[in-house]
Amino acid sequence: QRRVHGIIDTGGAMGPQQYMARLKSPELRNARPTFIMVVVPRRDQPYIEVKKFLSTEIGVPSQFVLHNNISRDPLLKANKVLVQMNVKAGGAPWKVALGVARPTMFVGLDVHHSGDLEHRGGSVAGFVASLNQDVNRFYSRTFRVKPRVQILEAAAGGPGLREIMRDAVTKFKESNKGVLPENIVVYRDGGSEGELGVLESVETAAVLNGAKDAGAKVQLTYIVVLKHIRTRFFAVDPQGGPNAVAVSNPIPGTVVDTHVTNNFLSEFYICCQHVNQGSATPTKYQKLYDTSNFTTDDLQRFTYGLSHLYFNWYGTVRVPCVVKYASTLAQFVGQYLQGNEAHRNLHTLLHYL
């Protein structure tokens, strides 16, 4: 074993017990590391055991790296790994000017149905909220919900959306020198048409009550995000000629909010990504609840701008970053932590990327 600048490289294959013994050693505990990099020779090394220990028991962010990758092409791999490590440690590699005038919190919600062996049928909700006006600092939490149910109602005996919303608003206040959010914009992934009424009545009440518990009187915008749709849009090239029709995918940032939208529900489509092959799939946004002064143009601008702030990808993603973070977090906790929430030290870090 060799130790270089705090990075521990095993230098060879080890089993789960050897990894855990190394991590629990007095040498490492006395060092009180704030970040741990684990270099492994193969993909089948004990990722789950180590991640679960670091994420739930001692609360230290970590990075796994394949030894062959950094040995074969170190400069190419180093940039992405360093950005990822910086983000997990609390850094923000870039920002986007969203043009938000008032203190505003953006929240992403999603549910992961893990069905793992230990908690078969278990479902985990991911909650990610922005903590600053640049929307590049986040508060990440999870909680268990009723198995195989999309509505975010907490399982018996644990905190729910209301309690976590209260904690998020409190953390926002701490991060902004006592300033509370005036607006909360929630992007909720999923939900069928038959569930929209329940989503509005149950989840919006939990968000508003949680904010009230933290002392904030907020204006709330609640938007359902639908990714799995069949709708496609195409751009027609006017230079195609009289006898030919040249079509292409719409450019990133294309918004459709008339003609093909619901007459009874405020909704819009946005194409955020550039696609080289096949047809681009837009994302549909349905506004269920809104007491804010934001215009539809404001919400569309926020939505597209947030698609640039997922720090595990250099381009845009299909949905606002808070939704993508919530999905990634819920999947990480459901699959690798068996539904157990991460240590409180990690709540303000994107440790799950």
Tab-separated table of C-alpha atoms in Angstrom:
chain	number	residue	atom	x	y	z
A	1	GLN	CA	0.000	0.000	0.000
A	2	ARG	CA	1.146	3.516	-0.719
A	3	ARG	CA	-0.141	6.887	0.401
A	4	VAL	CA	0.452	9.963	-1.730
A	5	HIS	CA	-1.033	13.328	-0.658
A	6	GLY	CA	-3.849	11.667	1.229
A	7	ILE	CA	-4.872	9.312	-1.593
A	8	ILE	CA	-4.810	5.670	-0.612
A	9	ASP	CA	-4.027	3.263	-3.433
A	10	THR	CA	-4.238	-0.414	-2.525
A	11	GLY	CA	-2.043	-1.355	-5.449
A	12	GLY	CA	-3.815	-4.663	-5.955
A	13	ALA	CA	-6.980	-6.663	-5.566
A	14	MET	CA	-8.616	-6.808	-2.160
A	15	GLY	CA	-11.868	-8.195	-0.876
A	16	PRO	CA	-14.587	-6.263	0.986
A	17	GLN	CA	-13.154	-7.150	4.395
A	18	GLN	CA	-9.703	-5.797	3.512
A	19	TYR	CA	-11.161	-2.549	2.179
A	20	MET	CA	-13.292	-2.058	5.264
A	21	ALA	CA	-10.388	-2.847	7.589
A	22	ARG	CA	-8.286	-0.225	5.815
A	23	LEU	CA	-11.015	2.404	6.063
A	24	LYS	CA	-11.617	1.667	9.744
A	25	SER	CA	-7.924	1.734	10.620
A	26	PRO	CA	-6.763	4.101	13.404
A	27	GLU	CA	-4.412	5.805	10.939
A	28	LEU	CA	-7.268	6.886	8.693
A	29	ARG	CA	-9.663	7.777	11.507
A	30	ASN	CA	-7.035	9.885	13.281
A	31	ALA	CA	-6.371	11.768	10.051
A	32	ARG	CA	-10.050	12.863	9.964
A	33	PRO	CA	-10.169	13.047	6.160
A	34	THR	CA	-12.634	15.384	4.468
A	35	PHE	CA	-12.484	13.425	1.212
A	36	ILE	CA	-11.433	9.881	0.351
A	37	MET	CA	-10.347	8.593	-3.045
A	38	VAL	CA	-10.423	4.831	-3.527
A	39	VAL	CA	-8.347	3.481	-6.412
A	40	VAL	CA	-9.475	0.006	-7.475
A	41	PRO	CA	-7.996	-2.360	-10.064
A	42	ARG	CA	-11.347	-3.716	-11.308
A	43	ARG	CA	-14.967	-2.659	-11.581
A	44	ASP	CA	-16.100	-5.594	-9.449
A	45	GLN	CA	-14.369	-4.281	-6.332
A	46	PRO	CA	-16.664	-3.705	-3.296
A	47	TYR	CA	-18.180	-0.371	-4.287
A	48	ILE	CA	-21.434	-0.890	-2.394
A	49	GLU	CA	-19.857	-1.850	0.933
A	50	VAL	CA	-17.394	1.032	0.914
A	51	LYS	CA	-19.881	3.638	-0.325
A	52	LYS	CA	-22.460	2.624	2.258
A	53	PHE	CA	-19.891	2.869	5.077
A	54	LEU	CA	-18.539	6.247	3.982
A	55	SER	CA	-21.951	7.723	3.171
A	56	THR	CA	-23.980	6.575	6.181
A	57	GLU	CA	-21.558	5.955	9.052
A	58	ILE	CA	-18.788	8.545	8.858
A	59	GLY	CA	-20.205	11.067	6.381
A	60	VAL	CA	-17.216	11.623	4.107
A	61	PRO	CA	-17.568	12.174	0.337
A	62	SER	CA	-15.585	9.753	-1.806
A	63	GLN	CA	-14.450	9.082	-5.338
A	64	PHE	CA	-13.825	5.679	-6.910
A	65	VAL	CA	-11.281	5.532	-9.720
A	66	LEU	CA	-10.215	2.576	-11.862
A	67	HIS	CA	-6.440	2.152	-11.672
A	68	ASN	CA	-6.172	1.248	-15.376
A	69	ASN	CA	-8.010	4.411	-16.416
A	70	ILE	CA	-5.723	6.827	-14.637
A	71	SER	CA	-2.644	4.845	-15.693
A	72	ARG	CA	-3.549	4.592	-19.365
A	73	ASP	CA	-4.614	8.179	-20.112
A	74	PRO	CA	-4.165	10.264	-16.949
A	75	LEU	CA	-4.557	13.750	-18.440
A	76	LEU	CA	-7.774	12.882	-20.281
A	77	LYS	CA	-9.366	11.282	-17.232
A	78	ALA	CA	-8.010	13.755	-14.694
A	79	ASN	CA	-10.149	16.702	-15.772
A	80	LYS	CA	-13.483	14.934	-15.356
A	81	VAL	CA	-12.435	13.218	-12.137
A	82	LEU	CA	-11.194	16.482	-10.609
A	83	VAL	CA	-14.409	18.309	-11.530
A	84	GLN	CA	-16.427	15.498	-9.985
A	85	MET	CA	-14.320	15.533	-6.828
A	86	ASN	CA	-14.602	19.315	-6.599
A	87	VAL	CA	-18.388	19.104	-6.823
A	88	LYS	CA	-18.607	16.326	-4.232
A	89	ALA	CA	-16.487	18.392	-1.862
A	90	GLY	CA	-18.798	21.402	-2.180
A	91	GLY	CA	-17.380	23.272	-5.167
A	92	ALA	CA	-19.308	24.808	-8.061
A	93	PRO	CA	-17.493	24.529	-11.406
A	94	TRP	CA	-19.781	26.951	-13.278
A	95	LYS	CA	-22.945	29.016	-12.999
A	96	VAL	CA	-25.680	30.379	-15.245
A	97	ALA	CA	-27.342	33.780	-14.951
A	98	LEU	CA	-31.022	32.898	-14.520
A	99	GLY	CA	-32.200	36.457	-13.918
A	100	VAL	CA	-34.013	35.694	-10.653
A	101	ALA	CA	-34.668	39.014	-8.917
A	102	ARG	CA	-36.081	37.833	-5.573
A	103	PRO	CA	-34.759	35.169	-3.149
A	104	THR	CA	-35.954	31.977	-4.797
A	105	MET	CA	-35.493	28.302	-4.005
A	106	PHE	CA	-35.701	25.704	-6.770
A	107	VAL	CA	-36.667	22.196	-5.650
A	108	GLY	CA	-36.498	18.875	-7.487
A	109	LEU	CA	-38.480	15.798	-6.415
A	110	ASP	CA	-38.419	12.227	-7.690
A	111	VAL	CA	-39.166	8.688	-6.501
A	112	HIS	CA	-37.034	5.581	-7.023
A	113	HIS	CA	-38.604	2.146	-6.609
A	114	SER	CA	-35.589	0.022	-5.719
A	115	GLY	CA	-37.008	-3.403	-4.869
A	116	ASP	CA	-33.653	-4.554	-3.474
A	117	LEU	CA	-33.334	-7.822	-1.602
A	118	GLU	CA	-33.117	-6.234	1.825
A	119	HIS	CA	-36.108	-3.945	1.383
A	120	ARG	CA	-38.028	-5.538	-1.478
A	121	GLY	CA	-40.626	-3.141	-2.774
A	122	GLY	CA	-38.999	-0.261	-0.928
A	123	SER	CA	-39.325	3.172	-2.492
A	124	VAL	CA	-37.151	6.223	-1.844
A	125	ALA	CA	-37.967	9.863	-2.578
A	126	GLY	CA	-35.170	12.228	-3.539
A	127	PHE	CA	-35.354	15.908	-2.540
A	128	VAL	CA	-32.850	18.513	-3.792
A	129	ALA	CA	-33.196	22.249	-3.149
A	130	SER	CA	-31.023	25.160	-4.243
A	131	LEU	CA	-29.426	27.255	-1.499
A	132	ASN	CA	-28.219	30.389	-3.285
A	133	GLN	CA	-29.118	32.813	-6.051
A	134	ASP	CA	-26.542	31.309	-8.413
A	135	VAL	CA	-28.324	27.939	-8.020
A	136	ASN	CA	-25.065	26.006	-7.715
A	137	ARG	CA	-25.257	25.033	-4.032
A	138	PHE	CA	-27.751	22.390	-3.027
A	139	TYR	CA	-29.395	20.671	-0.071
A	140	SER	CA	-29.991	16.964	-0.726
A	141	ARG	CA	-32.182	14.645	1.332
A	142	THR	CA	-34.081	11.389	0.945
A	143	PHE	CA	-36.969	9.771	2.753
A	144	ARG	CA	-38.813	6.509	2.413
A	145	VAL	CA	-42.287	6.527	0.939
A	146	LYS	CA	-44.982	3.911	0.668
A	147	PRO	CA	-43.827	1.068	-1.630
A	148	ARG	CA	-44.661	1.423	-5.319
A	149	VAL	CA	-46.624	4.622	-4.778
A	150	GLN	CA	-45.839	7.822	-6.682
A	151	ILE	CA	-47.370	10.197	-4.129
A	152	LEU	CA	-44.746	11.503	-1.708
A	153	GLU	CA	-46.276	10.359	1.544
A	154	ALA	CA	-43.664	9.238	4.065
A	155	ALA	CA	-43.556	5.659	5.264
A	156	ALA	CA	-44.503	5.133	8.896
A	157	GLY	CA	-41.996	6.322	11.467
A	158	GLY	CA	-39.879	8.625	9.338
A	159	PRO	CA	-39.687	12.260	8.246
A	160	GLY	CA	-41.631	13.338	5.217
A	161	LEU	CA	-41.760	16.092	2.645
A	162	ARG	CA	-43.003	18.669	5.153
A	163	GLU	CA	-40.147	18.077	7.622
A	164	ILE	CA	-37.462	18.054	4.937
A	165	MET	CA	-38.911	21.192	3.334
A	166	ARG	CA	-38.670	22.890	6.734
A	167	ASP	CA	-35.032	21.849	7.064
A	168	ALA	CA	-34.249	23.044	3.527
A	169	VAL	CA	-35.733	26.498	4.145
A	170	THR	CA	-33.796	26.723	7.417
A	171	LYS	CA	-30.576	25.832	5.586
A	172	PHE	CA	-31.386	28.415	2.884
A	173	LYS	CA	-31.714	31.037	5.631
A	174	GLU	CA	-28.366	30.029	7.142
A	175	SER	CA	-26.686	30.175	3.724
A	176	ASN	CA	-28.052	33.648	2.907
A	177	LYS	CA	-27.324	35.615	6.103
A	178	GLY	CA	-30.820	35.276	7.530
A	179	VAL	CA	-32.740	35.854	4.282
A	180	LEU	CA	-35.657	33.485	3.725
A	181	PRO	CA	-36.865	32.448	0.270
A	182	GLU	CA	-39.790	34.459	-1.058
A	183	ASN	CA	-40.534	32.069	-3.903
A	184	ILE	CA	-40.284	28.293	-4.199
A	185	VAL	CA	-40.411	26.642	-7.607
A	186	VAL	CA	-40.884	22.877	-7.390
A	187	TYR	CA	-40.177	20.550	-10.313
A	188	ARG	CA	-41.811	17.198	-9.607
A	189	ASP	CA	-40.703	14.292	-11.799
A	190	GLY	CA	-43.449	11.893	-12.855
A	191	GLY	CA	-47.100	11.547	-12.033
A	192	SER	CA	-49.858	10.336	-14.356
A	193	GLU	CA	-52.896	12.406	-15.308
A	194	GLY	CA	-55.003	10.482	-12.804
A	195	GLU	CA	-52.657	11.460	-9.971
A	196	LEU	CA	-52.426	15.187	-10.658
A	197	GLY	CA	-55.244	16.098	-8.281
A	198	VAL	CA	-53.669	14.137	-5.423
A	199	LEU	CA	-50.229	15.593	-6.168
A	200	GLU	CA	-51.639	19.098	-5.952
A	201	SER	CA	-53.596	18.553	-2.742
A	202	VAL	CA	-51.046	16.461	-0.807
A	203	GLU	CA	-47.622	17.626	-1.924
A	204	THR	CA	-48.234	21.351	-2.321
A	205	ALA	CA	-49.696	21.433	1.186
A	206	ALA	CA	-46.603	19.653	2.547
A	207	VAL	CA	-44.274	22.134	0.839
A	208	LEU	CA	-46.216	25.195	2.035
A	209	ASN	CA	-46.546	23.890	5.579
A	210	GLY	CA	-42.849	22.988	5.723
A	211	ALA	CA	-41.864	26.492	4.614
A	212	LYS	CA	-44.273	27.969	7.159
A	213	ASP	CA	-42.764	25.827	9.916
A	214	ALA	CA	-39.393	27.441	9.116
A	215	GLY	CA	-40.871	30.920	9.339
A	216	ALA	CA	-41.163	31.621	5.603
A	217	LYS	CA	-44.245	32.922	3.851
A	218	VAL	CA	-43.600	31.894	0.269
A	219	GLN	CA	-45.198	32.046	-3.131
A	220	LEU	CA	-45.250	28.541	-4.601
A	221	THR	CA	-45.043	27.291	-8.165
A	222	TYR	CA	-45.525	23.530	-8.547
A	223	ILE	CA	-44.644	21.976	-11.908
A	224	VAL	CA	-44.915	18.337	-12.960
A	225	VAL	CA	-42.111	17.160	-15.270
A	226	LEU	CA	-43.009	14.508	-17.857
A	227	LYS	CA	-40.111	12.928	-19.774
A	228	HIS	CA	-41.719	9.783	-21.171
A	229	ILE	CA	-43.897	11.253	-23.887
A	230	ARG	CA	-44.417	10.461	-27.569
A	231	THR	CA	-44.609	14.041	-28.803
A	232	ARG	CA	-41.907	15.114	-31.266
A	233	PHE	CA	-41.211	18.466	-32.878
A	234	PHE	CA	-39.286	19.217	-36.063
A	235	ALA	CA	-37.868	22.368	-37.562
A	236	VAL	CA	-38.554	22.979	-41.257
A	237	ASP	CA	-35.779	24.484	-43.351
A	238	PRO	CA	-37.254	27.199	-45.629
A	239	GLN	CA	-34.266	26.757	-47.983
A	240	GLY	CA	-35.292	23.217	-48.781
A	241	GLY	CA	-36.754	24.229	-52.138
A	242	PRO	CA	-40.292	24.057	-53.563
A	243	ASN	CA	-40.203	20.307	-54.177
A	244	ALA	CA	-38.330	19.222	-51.075
A	245	VAL	CA	-38.990	19.526	-47.369
A	246	ALA	CA	-35.877	19.645	-45.230
A	247	VAL	CA	-36.575	18.932	-41.574
A	248	SER	CA	-34.277	18.750	-38.579
A	249	ASN	CA	-34.439	18.538	-34.834
A	250	PRO	CA	-35.293	21.801	-33.055
A	251	ILE	CA	-32.352	23.723	-31.673
A	252	PRO	CA	-31.742	23.567	-27.889
A	253	GLY	CA	-33.935	26.055	-26.093
A	254	THR	CA	-36.940	25.609	-28.385
A	255	VAL	CA	-40.204	26.226	-26.513
A	256	VAL	CA	-43.679	25.148	-27.648
A	257	ASP	CA	-46.560	26.522	-25.577
A	258	THR	CA	-49.458	26.966	-28.012
A	259	HIS	CA	-51.658	24.923	-30.399
A	260	VAL	CA	-50.639	21.463	-29.135
A	261	THR	CA	-50.895	22.192	-25.404
A	262	ASN	CA	-53.728	21.476	-22.968
A	263	ASN	CA	-56.632	23.927	-23.042
A	264	PHE	CA	-57.426	23.413	-19.371
A	265	LEU	CA	-53.972	23.133	-17.794
A	266	SER	CA	-51.041	25.512	-18.176
A	267	GLU	CA	-48.261	23.552	-19.850
A	268	PHE	CA	-45.336	23.883	-22.231
A	269	TYR	CA	-42.662	21.798	-23.946
A	270	ILE	CA	-38.931	22.541	-23.999
A	271	CYS	CA	-36.200	20.877	-26.051
A	272	CYS	CA	-32.998	21.319	-24.060
A	273	GLN	CA	-30.505	19.031	-25.777
A	274	HIS	CA	-28.749	18.838	-29.112
A	275	VAL	CA	-29.273	15.416	-30.704
A	276	ASN	CA	-27.025	14.050	-33.451
A	277	GLN	CA	-28.950	10.849	-34.178
A	278	GLY	CA	-32.680	10.212	-34.251
A	279	SER	CA	-35.350	12.668	-33.136
A	280	ALA	CA	-35.071	14.920	-30.115
A	281	THR	CA	-37.528	14.169	-27.323
A	282	PRO	CA	-38.926	17.286	-25.672
A	283	THR	CA	-39.859	17.435	-22.005
A	284	LYS	CA	-43.376	18.407	-21.019
A	285	TYR	CA	-44.053	20.700	-18.059
A	286	GLN	CA	-47.489	21.018	-16.453
A	287	LYS	CA	-48.078	23.788	-13.932
A	288	LEU	CA	-50.388	22.445	-11.230
A	289	TYR	CA	-50.240	25.262	-8.705
A	290	ASP	CA	-48.963	28.819	-8.880
A	291	THR	CA	-49.293	31.797	-6.559
A	292	SER	CA	-46.132	33.556	-7.742
A	293	ASN	CA	-45.712	36.619	-9.921
A	294	PHE	CA	-43.517	34.732	-12.368
A	295	THR	CA	-44.686	34.905	-15.958
A	296	THR	CA	-44.737	31.856	-18.201
A	297	ASP	CA	-41.695	33.293	-19.985
A	298	ASP	CA	-39.886	33.530	-16.633
A	299	LEU	CA	-40.594	29.887	-15.818
A	300	GLN	CA	-39.510	28.763	-19.266
A	301	ARG	CA	-36.272	30.740	-18.958
A	302	PHE	CA	-35.594	29.282	-15.505
A	303	THR	CA	-36.319	25.771	-16.746
A	304	TYR	CA	-33.944	25.977	-19.693
A	305	GLY	CA	-31.224	27.703	-17.658
A	306	LEU	CA	-31.368	25.029	-14.956
A	307	SER	CA	-30.748	22.327	-17.563
A	308	HIS	CA	-27.160	23.664	-17.801
A	309	LEU	CA	-26.357	23.148	-14.105
A	310	TYR	CA	-26.046	19.386	-13.779
A	311	PHE	CA	-22.368	19.166	-12.855
A	312	ASN	CA	-21.878	15.544	-13.885
A	313	TRP	CA	-22.287	16.509	-17.539
A	314	TYR	CA	-20.688	19.329	-19.516
A	315	GLY	CA	-23.723	20.003	-21.690
A	316	THR	CA	-27.429	20.361	-21.033
A	317	VAL	CA	-29.662	17.643	-19.630
A	318	ARG	CA	-33.300	17.049	-20.529
A	319	VAL	CA	-34.707	18.387	-17.261
A	320	PRO	CA	-33.817	21.102	-14.713
A	321	CYS	CA	-30.741	20.146	-12.710
A	322	VAL	CA	-32.644	19.853	-9.419
A	323	VAL	CA	-34.804	17.107	-10.953
A	324	LYS	CA	-31.782	15.270	-12.308
A	325	TYR	CA	-30.017	15.537	-8.953
A	326	ALA	CA	-33.121	14.256	-7.135
A	327	SER	CA	-33.373	11.280	-9.519
A	328	THR	CA	-29.673	10.456	-9.150
A	329	LEU	CA	-29.848	10.784	-5.361
A	330	ALA	CA	-32.957	8.609	-4.982
A	331	GLN	CA	-31.435	5.916	-7.180
A	332	PHE	CA	-28.113	6.036	-5.310
A	333	VAL	CA	-29.777	5.695	-1.902
A	334	GLY	CA	-32.222	3.057	-3.070
A	335	GLN	CA	-29.650	0.868	-4.807
A	336	TYR	CA	-26.458	1.336	-2.828
A	337	LEU	CA	-27.539	2.481	0.632
A	338	GLN	CA	-30.570	0.157	0.857
A	339	GLY	CA	-32.844	3.105	1.533
A	340	ASN	CA	-30.800	4.486	4.447
A	341	GLU	CA	-30.357	8.246	4.306
A	342	ALA	CA	-26.852	9.627	3.965
A	343	HIS	CA	-25.038	11.112	6.956
A	344	ARG	CA	-26.037	14.677	7.854
A	345	ASN	CA	-22.507	15.870	6.995
A	346	LEU	CA	-23.336	15.152	3.351
A	347	HIS	CA	-26.676	16.946	3.095
A	348	THR	CA	-25.132	20.068	1.542
A	349	LEU	CA	-22.819	18.138	-0.805
A	350	LEU	CA	-23.514	16.455	-4.142
A	351	HIS	CA	-21.802	13.342	-2.792
A	352	TYR	CA	-23.887	10.960	-4.925
A	353	LEU	CA	-22.603	12.014	-8.358
